[in-house]
PDB file of C-alpha atoms in Angstrom:
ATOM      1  CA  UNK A 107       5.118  20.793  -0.914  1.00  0.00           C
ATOM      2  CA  UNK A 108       1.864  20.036   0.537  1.00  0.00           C
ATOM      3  CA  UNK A 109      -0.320  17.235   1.193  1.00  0.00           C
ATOM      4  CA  UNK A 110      -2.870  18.633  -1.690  1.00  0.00           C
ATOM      5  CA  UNK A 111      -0.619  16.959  -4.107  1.00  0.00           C
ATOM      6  CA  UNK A 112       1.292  13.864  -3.462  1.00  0.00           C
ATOM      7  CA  UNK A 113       4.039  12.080  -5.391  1.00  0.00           C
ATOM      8  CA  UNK A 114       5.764   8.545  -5.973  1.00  0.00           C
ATOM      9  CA  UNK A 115       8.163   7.139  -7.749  1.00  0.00           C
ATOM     10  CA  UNK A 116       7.907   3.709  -9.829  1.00  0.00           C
ATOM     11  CA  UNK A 117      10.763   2.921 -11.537  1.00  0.00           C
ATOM     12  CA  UNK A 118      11.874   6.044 -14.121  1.00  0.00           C
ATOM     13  CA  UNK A 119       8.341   7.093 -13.593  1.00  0.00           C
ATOM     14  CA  UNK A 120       7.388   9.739 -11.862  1.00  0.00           C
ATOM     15  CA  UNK A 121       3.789   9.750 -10.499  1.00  0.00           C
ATOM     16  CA  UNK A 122       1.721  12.800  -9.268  1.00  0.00           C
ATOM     17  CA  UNK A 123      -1.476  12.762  -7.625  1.00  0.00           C
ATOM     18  CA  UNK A 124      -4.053  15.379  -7.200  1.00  0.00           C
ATOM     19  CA  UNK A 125      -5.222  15.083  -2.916  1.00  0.00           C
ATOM     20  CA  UNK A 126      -8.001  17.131  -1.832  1.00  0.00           C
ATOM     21  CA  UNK A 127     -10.951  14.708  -1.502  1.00  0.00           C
ATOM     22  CA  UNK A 128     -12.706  17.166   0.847  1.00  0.00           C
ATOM     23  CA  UNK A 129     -13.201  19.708  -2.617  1.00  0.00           C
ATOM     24  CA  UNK A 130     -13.398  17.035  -5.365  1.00  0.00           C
ATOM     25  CA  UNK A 131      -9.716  18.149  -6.028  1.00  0.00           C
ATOM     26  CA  UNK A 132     -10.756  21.827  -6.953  1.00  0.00           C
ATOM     27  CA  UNK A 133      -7.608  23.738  -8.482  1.00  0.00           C
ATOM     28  CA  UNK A 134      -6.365  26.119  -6.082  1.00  0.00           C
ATOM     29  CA  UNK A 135      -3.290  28.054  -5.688  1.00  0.00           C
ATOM     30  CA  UNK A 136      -2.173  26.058  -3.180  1.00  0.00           C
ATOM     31  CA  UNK A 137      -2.844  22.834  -5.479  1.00  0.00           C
ATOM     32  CA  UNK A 138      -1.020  24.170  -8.504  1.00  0.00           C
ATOM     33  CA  UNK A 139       1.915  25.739  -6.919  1.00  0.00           C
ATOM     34  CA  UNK A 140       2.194  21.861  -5.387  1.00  0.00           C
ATOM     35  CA  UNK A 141       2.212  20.739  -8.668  1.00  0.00           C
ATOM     36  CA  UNK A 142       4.221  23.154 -10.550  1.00  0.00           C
ATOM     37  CA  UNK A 143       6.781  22.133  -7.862  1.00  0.00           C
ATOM     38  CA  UNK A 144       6.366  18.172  -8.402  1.00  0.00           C
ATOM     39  CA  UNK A 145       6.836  18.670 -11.758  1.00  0.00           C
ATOM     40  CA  UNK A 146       9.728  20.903 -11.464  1.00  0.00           C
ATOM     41  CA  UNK A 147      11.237  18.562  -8.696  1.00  0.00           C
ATOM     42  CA  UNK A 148      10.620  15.058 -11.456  1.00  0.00           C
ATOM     43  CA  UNK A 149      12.064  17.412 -14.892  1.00  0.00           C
ATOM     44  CA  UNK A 150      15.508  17.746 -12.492  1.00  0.00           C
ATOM     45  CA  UNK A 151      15.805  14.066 -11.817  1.00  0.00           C
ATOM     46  CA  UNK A 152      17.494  12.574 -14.621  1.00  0.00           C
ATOM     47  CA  UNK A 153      16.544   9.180 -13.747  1.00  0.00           C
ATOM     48  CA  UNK A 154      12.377   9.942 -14.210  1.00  0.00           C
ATOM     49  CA  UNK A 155      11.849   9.795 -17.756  1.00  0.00           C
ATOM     50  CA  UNK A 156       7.648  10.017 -17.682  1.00  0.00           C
ATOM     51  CA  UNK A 157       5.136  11.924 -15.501  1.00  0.00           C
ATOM     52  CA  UNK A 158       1.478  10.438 -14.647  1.00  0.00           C
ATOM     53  CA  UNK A 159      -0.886  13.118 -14.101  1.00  0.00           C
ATOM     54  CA  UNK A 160      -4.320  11.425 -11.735  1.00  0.00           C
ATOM     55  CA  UNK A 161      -6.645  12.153  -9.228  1.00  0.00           C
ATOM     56  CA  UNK A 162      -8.661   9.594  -7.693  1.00  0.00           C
ATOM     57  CA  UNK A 163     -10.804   7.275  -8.528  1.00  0.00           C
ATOM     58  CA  UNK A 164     -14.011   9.245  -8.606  1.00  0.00           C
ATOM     59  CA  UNK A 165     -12.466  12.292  -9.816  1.00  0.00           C
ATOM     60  CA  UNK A 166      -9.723  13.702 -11.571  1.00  0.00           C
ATOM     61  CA  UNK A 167     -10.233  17.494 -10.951  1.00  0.00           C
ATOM     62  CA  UNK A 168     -13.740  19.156 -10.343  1.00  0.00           C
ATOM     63  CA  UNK A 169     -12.326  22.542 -12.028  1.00  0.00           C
ATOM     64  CA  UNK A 170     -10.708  25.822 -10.432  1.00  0.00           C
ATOM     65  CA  UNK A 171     -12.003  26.482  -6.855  1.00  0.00           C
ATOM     66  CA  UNK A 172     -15.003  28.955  -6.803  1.00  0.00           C
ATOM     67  CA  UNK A 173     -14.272  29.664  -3.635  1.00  0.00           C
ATOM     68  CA  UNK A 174     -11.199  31.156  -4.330  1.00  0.00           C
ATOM     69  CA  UNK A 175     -12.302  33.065  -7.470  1.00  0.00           C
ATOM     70  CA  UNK A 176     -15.551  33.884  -6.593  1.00  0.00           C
ATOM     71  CA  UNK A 177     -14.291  37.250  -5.745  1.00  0.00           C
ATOM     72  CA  UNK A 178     -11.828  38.429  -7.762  1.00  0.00           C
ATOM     73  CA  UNK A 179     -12.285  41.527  -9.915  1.00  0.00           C
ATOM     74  CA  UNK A 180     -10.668  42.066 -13.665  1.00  0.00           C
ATOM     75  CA  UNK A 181      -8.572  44.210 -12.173  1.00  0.00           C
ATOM     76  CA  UNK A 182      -7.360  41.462  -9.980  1.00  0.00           C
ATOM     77  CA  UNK A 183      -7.290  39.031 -12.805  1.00  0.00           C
ATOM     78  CA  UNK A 184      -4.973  40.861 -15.229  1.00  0.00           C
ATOM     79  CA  UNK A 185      -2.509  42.343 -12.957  1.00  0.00           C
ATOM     80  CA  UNK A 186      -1.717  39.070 -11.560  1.00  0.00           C
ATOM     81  CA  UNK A 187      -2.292  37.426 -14.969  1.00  0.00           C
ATOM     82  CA  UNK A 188      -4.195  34.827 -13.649  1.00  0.00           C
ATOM     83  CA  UNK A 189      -4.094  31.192 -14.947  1.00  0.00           C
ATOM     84  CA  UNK A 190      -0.537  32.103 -16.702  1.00  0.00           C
ATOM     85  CA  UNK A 191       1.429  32.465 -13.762  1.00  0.00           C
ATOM     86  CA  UNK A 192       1.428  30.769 -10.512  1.00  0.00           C
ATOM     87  CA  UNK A 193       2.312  27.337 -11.760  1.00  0.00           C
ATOM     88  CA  UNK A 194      -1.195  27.383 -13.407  1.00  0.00           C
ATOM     89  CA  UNK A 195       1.213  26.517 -16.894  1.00  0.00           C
ATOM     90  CA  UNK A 196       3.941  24.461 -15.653  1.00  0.00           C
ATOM     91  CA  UNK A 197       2.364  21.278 -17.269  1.00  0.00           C
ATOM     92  CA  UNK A 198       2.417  23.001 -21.073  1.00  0.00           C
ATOM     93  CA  UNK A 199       6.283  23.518 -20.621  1.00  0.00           C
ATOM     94  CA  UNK A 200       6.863  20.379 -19.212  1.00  0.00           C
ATOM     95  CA  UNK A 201       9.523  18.537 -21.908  1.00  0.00           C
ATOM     96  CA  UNK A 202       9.240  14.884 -20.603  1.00  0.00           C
ATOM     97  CA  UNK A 203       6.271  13.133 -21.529  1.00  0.00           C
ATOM     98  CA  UNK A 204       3.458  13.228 -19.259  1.00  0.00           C
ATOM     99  CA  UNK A 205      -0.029  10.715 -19.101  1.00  0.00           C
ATOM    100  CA  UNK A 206      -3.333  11.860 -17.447  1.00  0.00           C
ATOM    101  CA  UNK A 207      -4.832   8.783 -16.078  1.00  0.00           C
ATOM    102  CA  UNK A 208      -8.435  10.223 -16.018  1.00  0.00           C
ATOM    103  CA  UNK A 209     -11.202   8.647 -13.804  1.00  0.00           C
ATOM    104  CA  UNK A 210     -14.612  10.529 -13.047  1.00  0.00           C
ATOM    105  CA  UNK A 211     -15.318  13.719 -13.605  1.00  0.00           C
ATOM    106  CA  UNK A 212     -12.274  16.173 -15.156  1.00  0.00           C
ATOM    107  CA  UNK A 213     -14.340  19.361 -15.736  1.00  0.00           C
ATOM    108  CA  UNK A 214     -13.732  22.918 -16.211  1.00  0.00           C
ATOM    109  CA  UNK A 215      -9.590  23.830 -15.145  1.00  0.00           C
ATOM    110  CA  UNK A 216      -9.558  19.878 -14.689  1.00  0.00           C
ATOM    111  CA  UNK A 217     -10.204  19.098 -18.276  1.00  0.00           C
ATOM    112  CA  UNK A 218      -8.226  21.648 -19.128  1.00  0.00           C
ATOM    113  CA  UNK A 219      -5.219  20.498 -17.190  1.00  0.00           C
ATOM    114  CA  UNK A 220      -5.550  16.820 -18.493  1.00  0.00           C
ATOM    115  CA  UNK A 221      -5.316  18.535 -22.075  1.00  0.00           C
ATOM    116  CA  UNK A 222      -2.165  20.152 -21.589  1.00  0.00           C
ATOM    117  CA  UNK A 223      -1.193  16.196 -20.647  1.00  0.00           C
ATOM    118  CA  UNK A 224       0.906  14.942 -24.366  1.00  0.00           C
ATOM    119  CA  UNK A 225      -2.109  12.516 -23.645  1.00  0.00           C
ATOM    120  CA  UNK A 226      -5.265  11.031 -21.573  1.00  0.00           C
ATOM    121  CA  UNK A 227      -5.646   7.711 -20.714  1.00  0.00           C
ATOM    122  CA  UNK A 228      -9.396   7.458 -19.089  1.00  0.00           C
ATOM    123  CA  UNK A 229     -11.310   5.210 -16.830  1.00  0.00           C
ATOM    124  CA  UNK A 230     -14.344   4.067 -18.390  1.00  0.00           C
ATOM    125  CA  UNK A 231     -15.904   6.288 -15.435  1.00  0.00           C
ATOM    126  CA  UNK A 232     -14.372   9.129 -16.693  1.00  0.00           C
ATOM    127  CA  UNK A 233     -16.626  12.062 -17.513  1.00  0.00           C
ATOM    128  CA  UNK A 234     -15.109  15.260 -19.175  1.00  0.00           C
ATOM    129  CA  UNK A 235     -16.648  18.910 -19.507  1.00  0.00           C
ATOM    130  CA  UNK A 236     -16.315  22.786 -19.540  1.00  0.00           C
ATOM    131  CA  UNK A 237     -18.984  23.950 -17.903  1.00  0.00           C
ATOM    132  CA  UNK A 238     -17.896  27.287 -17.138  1.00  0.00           C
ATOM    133  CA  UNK A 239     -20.824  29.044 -18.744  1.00  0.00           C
ATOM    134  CA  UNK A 240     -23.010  27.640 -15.828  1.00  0.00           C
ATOM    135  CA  UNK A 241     -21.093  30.072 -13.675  1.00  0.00           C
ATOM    136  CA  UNK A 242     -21.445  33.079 -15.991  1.00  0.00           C
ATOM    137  CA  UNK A 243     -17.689  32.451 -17.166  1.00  0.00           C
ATOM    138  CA  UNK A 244     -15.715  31.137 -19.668  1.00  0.00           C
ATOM    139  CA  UNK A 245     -12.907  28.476 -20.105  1.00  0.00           C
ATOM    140  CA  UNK A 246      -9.577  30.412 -19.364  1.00  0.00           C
ATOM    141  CA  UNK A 247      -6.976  28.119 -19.492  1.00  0.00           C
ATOM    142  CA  UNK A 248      -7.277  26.255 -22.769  1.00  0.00           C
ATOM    143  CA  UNK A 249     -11.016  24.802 -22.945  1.00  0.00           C
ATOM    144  CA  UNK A 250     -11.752  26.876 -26.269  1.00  0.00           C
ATOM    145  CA  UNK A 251      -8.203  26.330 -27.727  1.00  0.00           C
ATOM    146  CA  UNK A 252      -7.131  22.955 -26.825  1.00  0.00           C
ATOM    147  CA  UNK A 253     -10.744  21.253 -27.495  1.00  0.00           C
ATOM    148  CA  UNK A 254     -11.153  22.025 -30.191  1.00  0.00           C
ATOM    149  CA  UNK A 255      -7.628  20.662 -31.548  1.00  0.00           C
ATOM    150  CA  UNK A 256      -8.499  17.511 -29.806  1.00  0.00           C
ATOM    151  CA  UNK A 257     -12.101  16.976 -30.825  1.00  0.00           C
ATOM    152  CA  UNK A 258     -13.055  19.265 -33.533  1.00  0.00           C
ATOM    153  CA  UNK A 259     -15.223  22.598 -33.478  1.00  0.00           C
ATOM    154  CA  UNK A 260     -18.387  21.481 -33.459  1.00  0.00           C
ATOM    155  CA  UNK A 261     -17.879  18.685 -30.231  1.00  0.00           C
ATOM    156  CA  UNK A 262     -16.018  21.832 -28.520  1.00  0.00           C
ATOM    157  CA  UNK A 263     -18.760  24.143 -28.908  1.00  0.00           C
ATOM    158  CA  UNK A 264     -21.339  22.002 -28.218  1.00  0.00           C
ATOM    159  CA  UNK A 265     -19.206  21.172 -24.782  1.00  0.00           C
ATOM    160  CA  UNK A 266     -18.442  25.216 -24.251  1.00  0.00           C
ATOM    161  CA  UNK A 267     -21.831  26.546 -24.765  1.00  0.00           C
ATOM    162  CA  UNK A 268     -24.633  23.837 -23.332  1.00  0.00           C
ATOM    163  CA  UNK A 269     -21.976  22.318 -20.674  1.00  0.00           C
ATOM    164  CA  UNK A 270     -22.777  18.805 -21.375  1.00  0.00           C
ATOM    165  CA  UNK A 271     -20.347  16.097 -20.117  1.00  0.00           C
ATOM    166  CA  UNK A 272     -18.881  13.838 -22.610  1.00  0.00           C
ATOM    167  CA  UNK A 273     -18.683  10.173 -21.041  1.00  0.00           C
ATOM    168  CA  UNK A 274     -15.148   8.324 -21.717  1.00  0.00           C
ATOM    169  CA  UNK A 275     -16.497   6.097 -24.651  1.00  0.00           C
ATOM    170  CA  UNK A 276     -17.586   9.802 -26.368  1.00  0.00           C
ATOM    171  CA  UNK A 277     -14.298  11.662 -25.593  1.00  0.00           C
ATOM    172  CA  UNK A 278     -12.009   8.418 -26.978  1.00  0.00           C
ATOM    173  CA  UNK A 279     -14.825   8.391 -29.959  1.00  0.00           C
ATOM    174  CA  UNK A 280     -13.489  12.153 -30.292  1.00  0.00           C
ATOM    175  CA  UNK A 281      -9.772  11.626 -30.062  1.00  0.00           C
ATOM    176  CA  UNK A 282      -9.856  13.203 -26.698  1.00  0.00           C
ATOM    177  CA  UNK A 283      -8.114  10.182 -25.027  1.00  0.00           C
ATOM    178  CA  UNK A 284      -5.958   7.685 -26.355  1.00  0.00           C
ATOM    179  CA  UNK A 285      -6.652   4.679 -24.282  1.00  0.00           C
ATOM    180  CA  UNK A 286      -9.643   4.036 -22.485  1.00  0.00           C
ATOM    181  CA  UNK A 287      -9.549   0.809 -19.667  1.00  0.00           C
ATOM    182  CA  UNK A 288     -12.340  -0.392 -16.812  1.00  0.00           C
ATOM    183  CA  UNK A 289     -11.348   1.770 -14.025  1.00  0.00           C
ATOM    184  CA  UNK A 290      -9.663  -0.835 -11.919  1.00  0.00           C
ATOM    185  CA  UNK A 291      -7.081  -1.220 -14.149  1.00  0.00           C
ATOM    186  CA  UNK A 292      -6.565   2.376 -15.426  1.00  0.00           C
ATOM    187  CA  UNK A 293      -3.289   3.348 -13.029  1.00  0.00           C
ATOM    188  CA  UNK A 294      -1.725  -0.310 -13.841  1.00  0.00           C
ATOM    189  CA  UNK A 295      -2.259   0.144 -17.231  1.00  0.00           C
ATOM    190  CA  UNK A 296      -1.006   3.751 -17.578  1.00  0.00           C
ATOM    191  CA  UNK A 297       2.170   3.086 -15.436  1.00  0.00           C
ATOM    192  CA  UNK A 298       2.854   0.152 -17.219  1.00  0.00           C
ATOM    193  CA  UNK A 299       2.468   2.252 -20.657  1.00  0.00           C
ATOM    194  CA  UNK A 300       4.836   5.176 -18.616  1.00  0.00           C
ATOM    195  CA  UNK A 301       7.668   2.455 -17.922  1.00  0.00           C
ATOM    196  CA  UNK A 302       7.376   1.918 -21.690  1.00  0.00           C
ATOM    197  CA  UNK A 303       8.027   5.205 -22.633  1.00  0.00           C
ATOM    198  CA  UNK A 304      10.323   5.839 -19.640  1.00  0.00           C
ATOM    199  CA  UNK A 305      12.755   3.048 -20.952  1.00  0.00           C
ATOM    200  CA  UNK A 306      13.524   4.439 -24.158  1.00  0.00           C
ATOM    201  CA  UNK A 307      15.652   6.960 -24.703  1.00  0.00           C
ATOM    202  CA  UNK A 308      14.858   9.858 -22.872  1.00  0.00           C
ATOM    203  CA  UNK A 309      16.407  12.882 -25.515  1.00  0.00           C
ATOM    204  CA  UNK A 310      14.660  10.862 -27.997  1.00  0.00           C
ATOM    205  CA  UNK A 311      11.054  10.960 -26.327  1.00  0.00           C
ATOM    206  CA  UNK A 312      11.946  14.702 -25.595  1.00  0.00           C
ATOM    207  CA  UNK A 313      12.788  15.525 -29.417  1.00  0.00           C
ATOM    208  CA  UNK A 314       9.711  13.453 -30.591  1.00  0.00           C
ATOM    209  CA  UNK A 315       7.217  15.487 -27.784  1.00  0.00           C
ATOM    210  CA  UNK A 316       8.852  18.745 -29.292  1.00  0.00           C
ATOM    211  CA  UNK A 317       8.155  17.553 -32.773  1.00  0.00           C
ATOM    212  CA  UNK A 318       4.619  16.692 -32.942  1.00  0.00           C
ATOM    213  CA  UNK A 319       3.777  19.401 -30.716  1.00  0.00           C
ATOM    214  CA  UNK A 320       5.101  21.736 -33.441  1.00  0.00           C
ATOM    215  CA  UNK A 321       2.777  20.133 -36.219  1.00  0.00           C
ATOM    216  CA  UNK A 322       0.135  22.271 -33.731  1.00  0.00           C
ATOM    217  CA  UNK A 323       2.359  25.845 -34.560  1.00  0.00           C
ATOM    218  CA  UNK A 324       3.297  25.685 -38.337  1.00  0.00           C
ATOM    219  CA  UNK A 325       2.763  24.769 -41.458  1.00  0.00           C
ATOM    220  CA  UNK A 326       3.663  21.521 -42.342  1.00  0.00           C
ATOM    221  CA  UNK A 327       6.378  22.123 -44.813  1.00  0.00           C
ATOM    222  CA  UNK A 328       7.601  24.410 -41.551  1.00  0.00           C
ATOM    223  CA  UNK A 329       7.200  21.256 -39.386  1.00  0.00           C
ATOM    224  CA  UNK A 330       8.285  18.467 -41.796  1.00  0.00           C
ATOM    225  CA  UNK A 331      11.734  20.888 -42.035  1.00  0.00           C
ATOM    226  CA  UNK A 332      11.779  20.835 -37.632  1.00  0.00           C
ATOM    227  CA  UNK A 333      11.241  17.090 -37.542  1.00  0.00           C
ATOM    228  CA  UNK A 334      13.954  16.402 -40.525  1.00  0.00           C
ATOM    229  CA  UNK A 335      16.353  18.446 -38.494  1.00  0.00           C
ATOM    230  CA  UNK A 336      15.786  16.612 -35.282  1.00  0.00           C
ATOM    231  CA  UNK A 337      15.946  13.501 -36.702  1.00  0.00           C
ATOM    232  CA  UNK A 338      19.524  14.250 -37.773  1.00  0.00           C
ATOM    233  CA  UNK A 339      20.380  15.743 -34.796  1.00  0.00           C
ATOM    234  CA  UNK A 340      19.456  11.679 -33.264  1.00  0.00           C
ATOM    235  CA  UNK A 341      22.354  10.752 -35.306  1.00  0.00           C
ATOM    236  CA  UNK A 342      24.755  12.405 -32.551  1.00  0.00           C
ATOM    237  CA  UNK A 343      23.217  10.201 -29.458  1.00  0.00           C
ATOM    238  CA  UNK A 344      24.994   7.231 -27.957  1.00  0.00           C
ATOM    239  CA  UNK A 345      21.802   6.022 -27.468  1.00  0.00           C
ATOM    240  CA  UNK A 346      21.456   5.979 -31.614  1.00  0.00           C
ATOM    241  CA  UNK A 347      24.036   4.167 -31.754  1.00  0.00           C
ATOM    242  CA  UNK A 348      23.040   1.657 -29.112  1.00  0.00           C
ATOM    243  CA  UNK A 349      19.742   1.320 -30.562  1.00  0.00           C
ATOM    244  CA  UNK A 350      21.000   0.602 -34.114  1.00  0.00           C
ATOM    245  CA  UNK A 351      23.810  -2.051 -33.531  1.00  0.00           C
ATOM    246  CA  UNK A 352      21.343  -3.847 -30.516  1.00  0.00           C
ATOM    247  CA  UNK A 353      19.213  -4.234 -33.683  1.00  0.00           C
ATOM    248  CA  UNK A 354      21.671  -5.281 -36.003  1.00  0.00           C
ATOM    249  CA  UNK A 355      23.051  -7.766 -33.402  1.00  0.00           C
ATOM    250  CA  UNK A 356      19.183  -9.009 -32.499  1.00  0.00           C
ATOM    251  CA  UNK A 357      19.233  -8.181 -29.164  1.00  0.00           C
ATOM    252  CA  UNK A 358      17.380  -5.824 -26.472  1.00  0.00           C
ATOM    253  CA  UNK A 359      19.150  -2.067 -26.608  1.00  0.00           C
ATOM    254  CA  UNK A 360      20.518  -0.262 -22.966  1.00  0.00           C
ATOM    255  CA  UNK A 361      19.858   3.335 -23.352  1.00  0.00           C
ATOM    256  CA  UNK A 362      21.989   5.452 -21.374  1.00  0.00           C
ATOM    257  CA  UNK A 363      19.864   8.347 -21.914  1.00  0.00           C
ATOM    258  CA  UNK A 364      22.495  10.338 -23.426  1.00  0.00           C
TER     259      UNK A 364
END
């Protein structure tokens, strides 16, 4: 792994940072092959049960590097079927939960990145966008799918087609991000919400990601049936079990994660 990404542990949270100050942390391959491996690296430790997703604290991600795209022909594109492969992904099949703590700008592949987060946490400096158009492109790796989930059509064509930013207070406003905190206290706050998370059961937060990412893929009779059936599949956990009788006997449960 390389220095463009760097990771740390706190507790059974598993924090990843985006490092390439000198380019506003512009998405490269290097940069997403270091994070595809992070990831990969915190999904085989059993003892990380969340991910946080940041930058730092003037930017989150700038977008994909123009520098390395700048170039590339459509030929180039779909052979290699860019954006899908090279790690470019790995954060949409992650199955523990993962946070984007967002502060300044997350534009372009960096708002699209954050979005494949199960959710943003922003710095009241944060300042999202697609501005791809300026560039005579498009969004390619969610911005006109994910958006407009999150915010609505109108918001996500008004952000696709005039490449406005939408400040923090606007993209909460939206249901873009879930929390929203003055910037000195947005890591604190979203590791503190991560060891939350991180100390329940961990097949539990996976089933419950899995479910209400599937209200986004079916109907909800189709979905209601996936979330009934998961639910009874809780009822073979230890950690059930656990949960239930700490409750009955009024006191704090011990997941063993199992």
């Amino acid at each position: 792994m390389t220095d463009s990404v760097l990771t740390e542990t706190h507790g059974r949270v598993g924090l990843i940072r985006f490092n390439r100050p000198e380019a506003m942390n512009a998405l490269n391959a290097d940069v997403v092959a270091a994070l595809a491996a992070a990831i990969d690296d915190f999904e085989a430790n059993p003892d990380i049960g969340c991910l946080v997703l940041t930058g730092s604290d003037t930017v989150f991600a700038a977008g994909a590097d123009i520098g390395f795209m700048k170039d590339f022909s459509y030929l180039h594109a779909y052979r290699t079927d860019f954006v899908t492969t090279g790690g470019w992904e790995r954060l949409k099949t992650t199955r523990k939960p993962v946070i984007a703590a967002v502060a300044g700008f997350a534009l372009g592949g960096g708002c699209e990145l954050a979005m494949m987060c199960d959710m943003i946490f922003a710095a009241d400096t944060a300042k999202f966008g697609q501005p791809e158009i300026r560039l005579g492109t498009m969004p390619g790796a969610g911005g006109t799918q994910r958006l407009p989930r999150a915010v609505g059509k109108a918001k996500a064509m008004d952000l696709c087609l005039s490449a406005r930013m939408m400040d923090a207070a606007e993209a909460e406003r939206a249901g873009l991000v879930a929390r929203l905190y003055p910037a000195a206290q947005l890591l604190e706050e979203t590791l503190k919400a991560a060891q939350t998370i991180a100390g329940f059961s961990l097949p539990v937060t996976m089933m419950i990601k899995e479910s209400v990412n599937r209200a986004f893929e079916s109907s909800l009779n189709e979905g209601l049936l996936f979330e009934r059936r998961v639910f009874h599949a809780t009822f073979t956990l230890d950690d059930q079990r656990e949960g239930m009788q700490a409750f009955a006997d009024k006191r704090k449960p011990v997941f063993r994660h199992q």
